[in-house]
């Protein structure tokens, strides 16, 4: 027998939907149907209604729950009501023995709907609004049944029989409720005393199934999509472990977002497989996409691909599956799979399914959503490190968006181009972007990449504001804050005499943009998707019904107890996750801004806020970045022992890949510690590892390239290879200047000053130190400015003792910033330089005030020993021994000399410990 052919994605009547209709009949019984009212309180009745609403809206799986799962969920109703509902549900299902029974059942269901045809209502009668969610669900069930042929009704009866039979083998016996009479508002019926209700129910089911088998031979069962399942079973090896067959209860213990074990369970071709409604499946896929974006490469590739392949075979009309497979390949760095699936998605669906972009009024259907396909393709190239290809594709997307008048896609494309230009090192866009989009290039004005970026940022922000795309507006405000953080704004066009202007960044503009981006959290309501909010709320409510605390608290029929438990256990956040993610990103950008401006305490505070308040909604890369900032703070202020302990925790939390931030932090800390210990061989090995990450392939992160070159120069400096170190630093300065990386230029200039200072050419180092100070003032790099001032003082001191007072004045001027925000190394350097200034000053007498020298040296030696910085610690102990020698304190001199000797020996003969690079990957 074969039922009528339904169009793809049509709403079909299934055994689970029949069960929901039976429960709806209990919730709102019609006047002509004799259903005993089982509710002793209004609260019980409302809880059943909320349960049914959540059951039809939740999207925790792509398959409908089986009868044993539904009975398990009914336990959360509380009290003895769930036993009555279980008995009533199974009895009604078993009573459906013929197509006429089904016809009469759905005919009776019309009576619980309100409306003009409802007739006279009784005082205590509960009716469903036909336009409510439950009313629409019931109307769709009635309509779908009326469209069934006689063969289709027979199929439905067979499915209901198997639906009941499966509950016998899979549903465990109920445990008798151990509740006091005072806690149950529903009196125990006399027929339920001294008997096990579940045995009675299962005996009825077994007898009914056996009777049908004797009457008509074996009970046939018709799959929802038999051909798809047959092909699927041929391709997939199903484990024989019984946990996989009943793995739905392990769903919450699984750390993946999708129910892997439940998916494998449903591969059994002898069981009933029915997909949920299209609305619920779309919500489930959206949830998986969010989880995939958040977890990245730690998301299970094979299990998720298995589930998507199964869904694609069962419902080939759901083209969004191809988009999820594209995302799965994208976040697992499978370029071929990502490219293949993004082409499939737009070939099959023309990009219509799965996007929230507002379609243009006309003219878009000619090319489908070609501009959106180009946008996705450009983002894919950007993700895989192909900036030139990404920029070409995104520029083409701009052209087609303008051609099709798709302003929304144009706004998102411009934002993607801005992100591309700001994140990757592209020195020129001539012939790609400038001549085609920028209005200034049309009048013969040549713009740099940074000026084009500024024009695009302003244009994208204005377009997003006009289209009221609040999330994009907030994202653009963050991009503007990031741009203002590291760029001096100059007029793009200037006519006539040039007016004087201060070439400085504006921290006020940065704070303004960050505040504007955070205002999104108060304006999220108009962009909230009902699928996201209602589905997430319903899914969380059903999951919390099964928690042990709910069985104790929610069974109490007191209003205050249920409301409190519901408020704290079941209610998800009403703010969309994408909004919270943007707010969390603003805190990360605040932390970066305070790092640049030199406030270590505020940087740590904002990173701590992100790591504490936004880990559930932020991507794994953002959360890892927050951890990275906190670990860096530990290394600077507490030493490497604390930092490596925290790094071990972070490495267990985040799966490190070859270019992850966690791996980069490991290499940075290892390099710093190796230089401080004098282990130059290990330092060079770490530099080689960084060089592999920062290969010369176009599109590699410029920040990583700069970091590798900077550390290579520092390693050469530590090995006293001054000319080679200067050559590397000079090359790095040229690269940073080419790509307008002015903040990095300040650090490179300071490194060049250090090279000349250590090589004995203090006069040559002065211009570099002064240039670094100028950059620091322009970009408000207060902490780096204090470090540059300290280097300048050392250079002046190297020119002779007659410059000691000038050097001491510079050190004292930098002390407030160094002592307030500086780390262990910077503070120790400042103390040593201060002591050297006093000792070099001919007018200073150690005998008059020795503590003014000994106190900073003692504090410097303590902090340097935490860092294991042998070279500077040896210098501090050497100066201390000199002072004690002048004071005649021979015993103290010998102690200081012994410490000096210990650090010198440790510096010259670094201990070969276990290779730290062996277990780094």
mmCIF file of C-alpha atoms in Angstrom, residues 72-379:
data_model
loop_
_atom_site.group_PDB
_atom_site.id
_atom_site.type_symbol
_atom_site.label_atom_id
_atom_site.label_comp_id
_atom_site.label_asym_id
_atom_site.label_seq_id
_atom_site.Cartn_x
_atom_site.Cartn_y
_atom_site.Cartn_z
ATOM 1 C CA UNK A 72 9.686 10.053 30.392
ATOM 2 C CA UNK A 73 9.066 13.731 29.722
ATOM 3 C CA UNK A 74 5.584 13.485 31.216
ATOM 4 C CA UNK A 75 7.148 12.605 34.553
ATOM 5 C CA UNK A 76 8.174 16.228 34.926
ATOM 6 C CA UNK A 77 4.529 17.243 35.287
ATOM 7 C CA UNK A 78 4.750 16.023 38.896
ATOM 8 C CA UNK A 79 2.594 14.105 41.333
ATOM 9 C CA UNK A 80 0.353 11.256 40.232
ATOM 10 C CA UNK A 81 -0.908 13.275 37.298
ATOM 11 C CA UNK A 82 1.788 11.860 35.019
ATOM 12 C CA UNK A 83 0.601 8.280 35.772
ATOM 13 C CA UNK A 84 -2.959 9.187 34.857
ATOM 14 C CA UNK A 85 -1.766 10.908 31.675
ATOM 15 C CA UNK A 86 0.376 7.897 30.744
ATOM 16 C CA UNK A 87 -2.524 5.491 31.222
ATOM 17 C CA UNK A 88 -4.913 7.746 29.302
ATOM 18 C CA UNK A 89 -2.442 8.290 26.451
ATOM 19 C CA UNK A 90 -1.638 4.604 25.929
ATOM 20 C CA UNK A 91 -5.307 3.606 26.259
ATOM 21 C CA UNK A 92 -6.368 6.122 23.610
ATOM 22 C CA UNK A 93 -3.577 5.031 21.277
ATOM 23 C CA UNK A 94 -4.553 1.374 21.618
ATOM 24 C CA UNK A 95 -8.204 2.235 21.020
ATOM 25 C CA UNK A 96 -7.321 3.425 17.510
ATOM 26 C CA UNK A 97 -7.777 0.084 15.739
ATOM 27 C CA UNK A 98 -9.289 1.103 12.396
ATOM 28 C CA UNK A 99 -9.336 4.010 9.944
ATOM 29 C CA UNK A 100 -12.832 4.845 11.186
ATOM 30 C CA UNK A 101 -11.434 5.312 14.680
ATOM 31 C CA UNK A 102 -8.895 7.757 13.318
ATOM 32 C CA UNK A 103 -11.591 9.624 11.387
ATOM 33 C CA UNK A 104 -13.799 9.885 14.469
ATOM 34 C CA UNK A 105 -10.828 10.970 16.599
ATOM 35 C CA UNK A 106 -9.869 13.878 14.333
ATOM 36 C CA UNK A 107 -13.506 14.816 13.882
ATOM 37 C CA UNK A 108 -13.853 15.089 17.659
ATOM 38 C CA UNK A 109 -10.711 17.207 17.788
ATOM 39 C CA UNK A 110 -12.519 19.978 15.919
ATOM 40 C CA UNK A 111 -14.638 20.557 18.997
ATOM 41 C CA UNK A 112 -11.766 21.874 21.127
ATOM 42 C CA UNK A 113 -11.131 24.758 18.740
ATOM 43 C CA UNK A 114 -12.856 28.049 19.399
ATOM 44 C CA UNK A 115 -14.489 30.244 16.813
ATOM 45 C CA UNK A 116 -17.947 31.103 15.457
ATOM 46 C CA UNK A 117 -18.727 27.415 14.824
ATOM 47 C CA UNK A 118 -17.850 26.403 18.376
ATOM 48 C CA UNK A 119 -21.424 26.925 19.549
ATOM 49 C CA UNK A 120 -22.491 27.584 23.121
ATOM 50 C CA UNK A 121 -19.661 27.153 25.604
ATOM 51 C CA UNK A 122 -19.965 25.872 29.114
ATOM 52 C CA UNK A 123 -18.730 27.946 32.025
ATOM 53 C CA UNK A 124 -15.718 25.785 32.854
ATOM 54 C CA UNK A 125 -14.925 24.693 29.303
ATOM 55 C CA UNK A 126 -11.409 25.380 27.987
ATOM 56 C CA UNK A 127 -11.063 26.009 24.263
ATOM 57 C CA UNK A 128 -8.093 26.649 22.017
ATOM 58 C CA UNK A 129 -7.774 29.829 20.001
ATOM 59 C CA UNK A 130 -7.551 28.689 16.347
ATOM 60 C CA UNK A 131 -4.861 31.337 15.730
ATOM 61 C CA UNK A 132 -2.716 30.371 18.707
ATOM 62 C CA UNK A 133 0.332 28.155 18.309
ATOM 63 C CA UNK A 134 -1.416 25.065 19.699
ATOM 64 C CA UNK A 135 -4.540 25.895 17.706
ATOM 65 C CA UNK A 136 -2.554 26.167 14.487
ATOM 66 C CA UNK A 137 -0.792 22.903 15.300
ATOM 67 C CA UNK A 138 -4.112 21.127 15.773
ATOM 68 C CA UNK A 139 -5.586 22.600 12.593
ATOM 69 C CA UNK A 140 -2.563 21.442 10.602
ATOM 70 C CA UNK A 141 -2.923 17.927 12.040
ATOM 71 C CA UNK A 142 -6.596 17.812 11.072
ATOM 72 C CA UNK A 143 -5.864 19.111 7.581
ATOM 73 C CA UNK A 144 -2.982 16.673 7.049
ATOM 74 C CA UNK A 145 -5.207 13.760 8.107
ATOM 75 C CA UNK A 146 -8.004 14.856 5.789
ATOM 76 C CA UNK A 147 -5.517 14.785 2.904
ATOM 77 C CA UNK A 148 -4.618 11.160 3.615
ATOM 78 C CA UNK A 149 -5.964 8.396 1.420
ATOM 79 C CA UNK A 150 -7.330 5.181 2.892
ATOM 80 C CA UNK A 151 -3.930 3.559 2.406
ATOM 81 C CA UNK A 152 -2.291 6.465 4.168
ATOM 82 C CA UNK A 153 -4.630 6.059 7.145
ATOM 83 C CA UNK A 154 -3.732 2.366 7.289
ATOM 84 C CA UNK A 155 -0.059 3.279 7.286
ATOM 85 C CA UNK A 156 -0.680 5.649 10.167
ATOM 86 C CA UNK A 157 -2.419 2.886 12.126
ATOM 87 C CA UNK A 158 0.498 0.526 11.559
ATOM 88 C CA UNK A 159 2.941 3.191 12.682
ATOM 89 C CA UNK A 160 0.926 3.828 15.833
ATOM 90 C CA UNK A 161 1.012 0.108 16.626
ATOM 91 C CA UNK A 162 4.775 -0.076 16.313
ATOM 92 C CA UNK A 163 5.035 3.224 18.198
ATOM 93 C CA UNK A 164 3.318 1.584 21.166
ATOM 94 C CA UNK A 165 5.141 -1.731 20.884
ATOM 95 C CA UNK A 166 8.591 -0.121 21.026
ATOM 96 C CA UNK A 167 7.740 1.393 24.395
ATOM 97 C CA UNK A 168 7.528 -2.090 25.914
ATOM 98 C CA UNK A 169 11.168 -2.973 25.312
ATOM 99 C CA UNK A 170 12.742 0.442 25.774
ATOM 100 C CA UNK A 171 10.839 2.157 28.566
ATOM 101 C CA UNK A 172 11.948 1.056 32.082
ATOM 102 C CA UNK A 173 9.321 0.341 34.748
ATOM 103 C CA UNK A 174 8.113 3.273 36.728
ATOM 104 C CA UNK A 175 9.215 3.645 40.285
ATOM 105 C CA UNK A 176 6.453 4.139 42.784
ATOM 106 C CA UNK A 177 6.186 7.758 43.846
ATOM 107 C CA UNK A 178 7.526 8.279 47.353
ATOM 108 C CA UNK A 179 5.557 11.393 48.157
ATOM 109 C CA UNK A 180 3.582 12.260 51.213
ATOM 110 C CA UNK A 181 -0.145 12.784 50.963
ATOM 111 C CA UNK A 182 0.368 16.378 51.962
ATOM 112 C CA UNK A 183 2.570 17.058 48.932
ATOM 113 C CA UNK A 184 0.064 15.671 46.413
ATOM 114 C CA UNK A 185 -2.951 17.700 45.530
ATOM 115 C CA UNK A 186 -4.349 14.855 43.458
ATOM 116 C CA UNK A 187 -5.972 12.133 45.512
ATOM 117 C CA UNK A 188 -4.914 8.585 44.792
ATOM 118 C CA UNK A 189 -7.677 6.741 42.910
ATOM 119 C CA UNK A 190 -8.722 3.488 44.638
ATOM 120 C CA UNK A 191 -8.113 1.391 41.543
ATOM 121 C CA UNK A 192 -4.409 2.403 41.563
ATOM 122 C CA UNK A 193 -3.765 1.200 45.097
ATOM 123 C CA UNK A 194 -1.512 -1.867 45.619
ATOM 124 C CA UNK A 195 -0.753 -2.317 41.927
ATOM 125 C CA UNK A 196 1.902 -1.319 39.454
ATOM 126 C CA UNK A 197 0.370 0.939 36.868
ATOM 127 C CA UNK A 198 3.125 0.490 34.311
ATOM 128 C CA UNK A 199 2.670 -3.281 34.208
ATOM 129 C CA UNK A 200 -1.018 -2.810 33.507
ATOM 130 C CA UNK A 201 -0.293 -0.400 30.683
ATOM 131 C CA UNK A 202 2.353 -2.591 29.076
ATOM 132 C CA UNK A 203 0.161 -5.687 29.336
ATOM 133 C CA UNK A 204 -2.575 -3.854 27.450
ATOM 134 C CA UNK A 205 -0.109 -2.806 24.745
ATOM 135 C CA UNK A 206 1.283 -6.327 24.423
ATOM 136 C CA UNK A 207 -2.138 -7.936 24.221
ATOM 137 C CA UNK A 208 -3.296 -5.499 21.567
ATOM 138 C CA UNK A 209 -0.181 -5.993 19.413
ATOM 139 C CA UNK A 210 -0.339 -9.770 19.716
ATOM 140 C CA UNK A 211 -4.013 -9.740 18.766
ATOM 141 C CA UNK A 212 -3.227 -7.765 15.621
ATOM 142 C CA UNK A 213 -0.400 -10.121 14.728
ATOM 143 C CA UNK A 214 -2.673 -13.169 15.081
ATOM 144 C CA UNK A 215 -5.354 -11.519 12.986
ATOM 145 C CA UNK A 216 -3.241 -10.235 10.116
ATOM 146 C CA UNK A 217 0.056 -12.061 10.279
ATOM 147 C CA UNK A 218 3.148 -9.959 10.983
ATOM 148 C CA UNK A 219 2.698 -6.279 11.608
ATOM 149 C CA UNK A 220 4.166 -4.361 8.704
ATOM 150 C CA UNK A 221 5.741 -1.014 9.250
ATOM 151 C CA UNK A 222 6.220 1.633 6.594
ATOM 152 C CA UNK A 223 9.144 3.975 6.970
ATOM 153 C CA UNK A 224 8.820 7.673 6.487
ATOM 154 C CA UNK A 225 11.537 7.600 3.829
ATOM 155 C CA UNK A 226 12.312 3.932 3.108
ATOM 156 C CA UNK A 227 14.600 4.347 0.102
ATOM 157 C CA UNK A 228 16.711 6.942 1.861
ATOM 158 C CA UNK A 229 17.078 4.778 4.916
ATOM 159 C CA UNK A 230 17.969 1.671 2.940
ATOM 160 C CA UNK A 231 20.780 3.542 1.227
ATOM 161 C CA UNK A 232 21.873 5.053 4.502
ATOM 162 C CA UNK A 233 22.028 1.721 6.310
ATOM 163 C CA UNK A 234 24.159 0.295 3.505
ATOM 164 C CA UNK A 235 26.710 3.080 3.996
ATOM 165 C CA UNK A 236 26.851 3.203 7.779
ATOM 166 C CA UNK A 237 28.008 0.617 10.256
ATOM 167 C CA UNK A 238 25.771 0.699 13.310
ATOM 168 C CA UNK A 239 27.383 -0.158 16.666
ATOM 169 C CA UNK A 240 25.838 -3.005 18.585
ATOM 170 C CA UNK A 241 26.186 -1.400 21.991
ATOM 171 C CA UNK A 242 22.771 -1.039 23.599
ATOM 172 C CA UNK A 243 23.747 2.401 24.800
ATOM 173 C CA UNK A 244 23.541 3.564 21.219
ATOM 174 C CA UNK A 245 20.049 2.180 20.892
ATOM 175 C CA UNK A 246 18.779 4.059 23.909
ATOM 176 C CA UNK A 247 21.253 6.887 23.900
ATOM 177 C CA UNK A 248 18.774 9.727 24.068
ATOM 178 C CA UNK A 249 19.129 9.934 27.828
ATOM 179 C CA UNK A 250 22.854 10.547 27.486
ATOM 180 C CA UNK A 251 22.246 13.630 25.403
ATOM 181 C CA UNK A 252 22.968 16.130 28.107
ATOM 182 C CA UNK A 253 26.197 14.370 29.078
ATOM 183 C CA UNK A 254 27.538 14.635 25.539
ATOM 184 C CA UNK A 255 29.717 17.677 25.025
ATOM 185 C CA UNK A 256 28.606 18.088 21.424
ATOM 186 C CA UNK A 257 25.672 20.281 20.603
ATOM 187 C CA UNK A 258 23.834 17.621 18.614
ATOM 188 C CA UNK A 259 22.521 14.324 20.015
ATOM 189 C CA UNK A 260 25.007 11.959 18.418
ATOM 190 C CA UNK A 261 23.871 8.816 20.202
ATOM 191 C CA UNK A 262 20.252 9.537 19.432
ATOM 192 C CA UNK A 263 21.115 9.893 15.759
ATOM 193 C CA UNK A 264 22.818 6.532 15.669
ATOM 194 C CA UNK A 265 19.895 4.947 17.459
ATOM 195 C CA UNK A 266 17.514 6.039 14.758
ATOM 196 C CA UNK A 267 19.487 4.251 12.079
ATOM 197 C CA UNK A 268 17.650 1.052 12.994
ATOM 198 C CA UNK A 269 15.390 0.456 9.968
ATOM 199 C CA UNK A 270 12.893 -1.545 12.011
ATOM 200 C CA UNK A 271 11.914 1.437 14.135
ATOM 201 C CA UNK A 272 9.753 4.441 13.332
ATOM 202 C CA UNK A 273 11.685 7.451 12.056
ATOM 203 C CA UNK A 274 9.729 10.665 11.716
ATOM 204 C CA UNK A 275 11.245 14.070 11.235
ATOM 205 C CA UNK A 276 9.990 17.001 13.228
ATOM 206 C CA UNK A 277 8.326 19.968 11.607
ATOM 207 C CA UNK A 278 10.313 22.080 9.188
ATOM 208 C CA UNK A 279 10.247 24.956 11.699
ATOM 209 C CA UNK A 280 11.809 22.791 14.390
ATOM 210 C CA UNK A 281 14.443 21.329 12.053
ATOM 211 C CA UNK A 282 15.444 24.809 10.898
ATOM 212 C CA UNK A 283 15.767 25.871 14.519
ATOM 213 C CA UNK A 284 17.889 22.825 15.307
ATOM 214 C CA UNK A 285 20.181 23.521 12.359
ATOM 215 C CA UNK A 286 20.497 27.155 13.404
ATOM 216 C CA UNK A 287 21.491 26.029 16.893
ATOM 217 C CA UNK A 288 24.114 23.707 15.412
ATOM 218 C CA UNK A 289 25.477 26.526 13.259
ATOM 219 C CA UNK A 290 25.831 28.737 16.342
ATOM 220 C CA UNK A 291 27.531 25.935 18.270
ATOM 221 C CA UNK A 292 29.853 25.251 15.332
ATOM 222 C CA UNK A 293 30.846 28.907 15.174
ATOM 223 C CA UNK A 294 31.426 28.981 18.926
ATOM 224 C CA UNK A 295 33.387 25.734 19.286
ATOM 225 C CA UNK A 296 35.244 25.865 15.978
ATOM 226 C CA UNK A 297 37.595 22.969 15.332
ATOM 227 C CA UNK A 298 36.727 21.321 18.665
ATOM 228 C CA UNK A 299 33.252 20.566 17.276
ATOM 229 C CA UNK A 300 32.955 16.908 16.234
ATOM 230 C CA UNK A 301 33.564 16.747 12.487
ATOM 231 C CA UNK A 302 32.611 13.146 11.735
ATOM 232 C CA UNK A 303 29.585 12.852 14.038
ATOM 233 C CA UNK A 304 28.102 16.094 12.777
ATOM 234 C CA UNK A 305 28.764 15.117 9.164
ATOM 235 C CA UNK A 306 27.057 11.766 9.800
ATOM 236 C CA UNK A 307 23.952 13.469 11.163
ATOM 237 C CA UNK A 308 23.842 15.956 8.267
ATOM 238 C CA UNK A 309 24.221 13.180 5.704
ATOM 239 C CA UNK A 310 21.365 11.273 7.305
ATOM 240 C CA UNK A 311 19.152 14.365 7.346
ATOM 241 C CA UNK A 312 19.991 15.085 3.721
ATOM 242 C CA UNK A 313 18.863 11.606 2.676
ATOM 243 C CA UNK A 314 15.670 11.741 4.726
ATOM 244 C CA UNK A 315 14.740 15.276 3.659
ATOM 245 C CA UNK A 316 16.554 16.242 0.448
ATOM 246 C CA UNK A 317 14.400 19.363 0.196
ATOM 247 C CA UNK A 318 16.271 20.900 3.156
ATOM 248 C CA UNK A 319 19.028 22.616 1.220
ATOM 249 C CA UNK A 320 20.288 24.325 4.370
ATOM 250 C CA UNK A 321 22.012 21.020 5.177
ATOM 251 C CA UNK A 322 24.526 21.879 2.453
ATOM 252 C CA UNK A 323 25.199 25.192 4.160
ATOM 253 C CA UNK A 324 25.817 23.436 7.479
ATOM 254 C CA UNK A 325 28.202 21.049 5.747
ATOM 255 C CA UNK A 326 29.969 24.078 4.290
ATOM 256 C CA UNK A 327 30.349 25.554 7.788
ATOM 257 C CA UNK A 328 31.551 22.201 9.107
ATOM 258 C CA UNK A 329 34.279 22.072 6.492
ATOM 259 C CA UNK A 330 35.116 25.733 6.984
ATOM 260 C CA UNK A 331 35.722 25.524 10.724
ATOM 261 C CA UNK A 332 37.659 22.262 10.361
ATOM 262 C CA UNK A 333 39.948 23.765 7.689
ATOM 263 C CA UNK A 334 38.717 21.452 4.938
ATOM 264 C CA UNK A 335 38.875 23.830 1.985
ATOM 265 C CA UNK A 336 37.741 21.310 -0.650
ATOM 266 C CA UNK A 337 34.662 20.196 1.303
ATOM 267 C CA UNK A 338 33.736 23.779 2.174
ATOM 268 C CA UNK A 339 34.040 24.928 -1.442
ATOM 269 C CA UNK A 340 32.033 21.969 -2.754
ATOM 270 C CA UNK A 341 29.175 22.421 -0.288
ATOM 271 C CA UNK A 342 28.888 26.179 -0.635
ATOM 272 C CA UNK A 343 28.509 25.657 -4.398
ATOM 273 C CA UNK A 344 25.908 22.939 -3.822
ATOM 274 C CA UNK A 345 23.935 25.120 -1.463
ATOM 275 C CA UNK A 346 23.639 28.035 -3.857
ATOM 276 C CA UNK A 347 23.137 25.747 -6.865
ATOM 277 C CA UNK A 348 20.198 23.951 -5.225
ATOM 278 C CA UNK A 349 18.559 26.752 -3.258
ATOM 279 C CA UNK A 350 19.819 29.925 -4.968
ATOM 280 C CA UNK A 351 20.677 31.148 -1.464
ATOM 281 C CA UNK A 352 17.033 31.713 -0.563
ATOM 282 C CA UNK A 353 16.914 29.305 2.368
ATOM 283 C CA UNK A 354 18.715 30.014 5.595
ATOM 284 C CA UNK A 355 19.513 33.738 5.314
ATOM 285 C CA UNK A 356 17.833 36.634 7.063
ATOM 286 C CA UNK A 357 18.692 39.198 4.424
ATOM 287 C CA UNK A 358 15.754 41.274 3.252
ATOM 288 C CA UNK A 359 15.183 40.533 -0.448
ATOM 289 C CA UNK A 360 15.046 43.477 -2.821
ATOM 290 C CA UNK A 361 11.714 44.591 -4.158
ATOM 291 C CA UNK A 362 12.403 43.413 -7.689
ATOM 292 C CA UNK A 363 15.049 42.231 -10.053
ATOM 293 C CA UNK A 364 16.732 39.766 -7.684
ATOM 294 C CA UNK A 365 15.221 36.562 -8.973
ATOM 295 C CA UNK A 366 17.054 36.800 -12.291
ATOM 296 C CA UNK A 367 20.344 35.705 -10.736
ATOM 297 C CA UNK A 368 18.956 34.161 -7.548
ATOM 298 C CA UNK A 369 21.174 35.244 -4.680
ATOM 299 C CA UNK A 370 24.420 35.334 -6.604
ATOM 300 C CA UNK A 371 25.734 38.267 -4.593
ATOM 301 C CA UNK A 372 25.222 36.338 -1.329
ATOM 302 C CA UNK A 373 27.035 33.365 -2.831
ATOM 303 C CA UNK A 374 29.941 35.657 -3.651
ATOM 304 C CA UNK A 375 29.895 37.011 -0.110
ATOM 305 C CA UNK A 376 30.134 33.494 1.350
ATOM 306 C CA UNK A 377 32.863 32.550 -1.113
ATOM 307 C CA UNK A 378 34.863 35.655 -0.225
ATOM 308 C CA UNK A 379 34.530 34.945 3.488
#
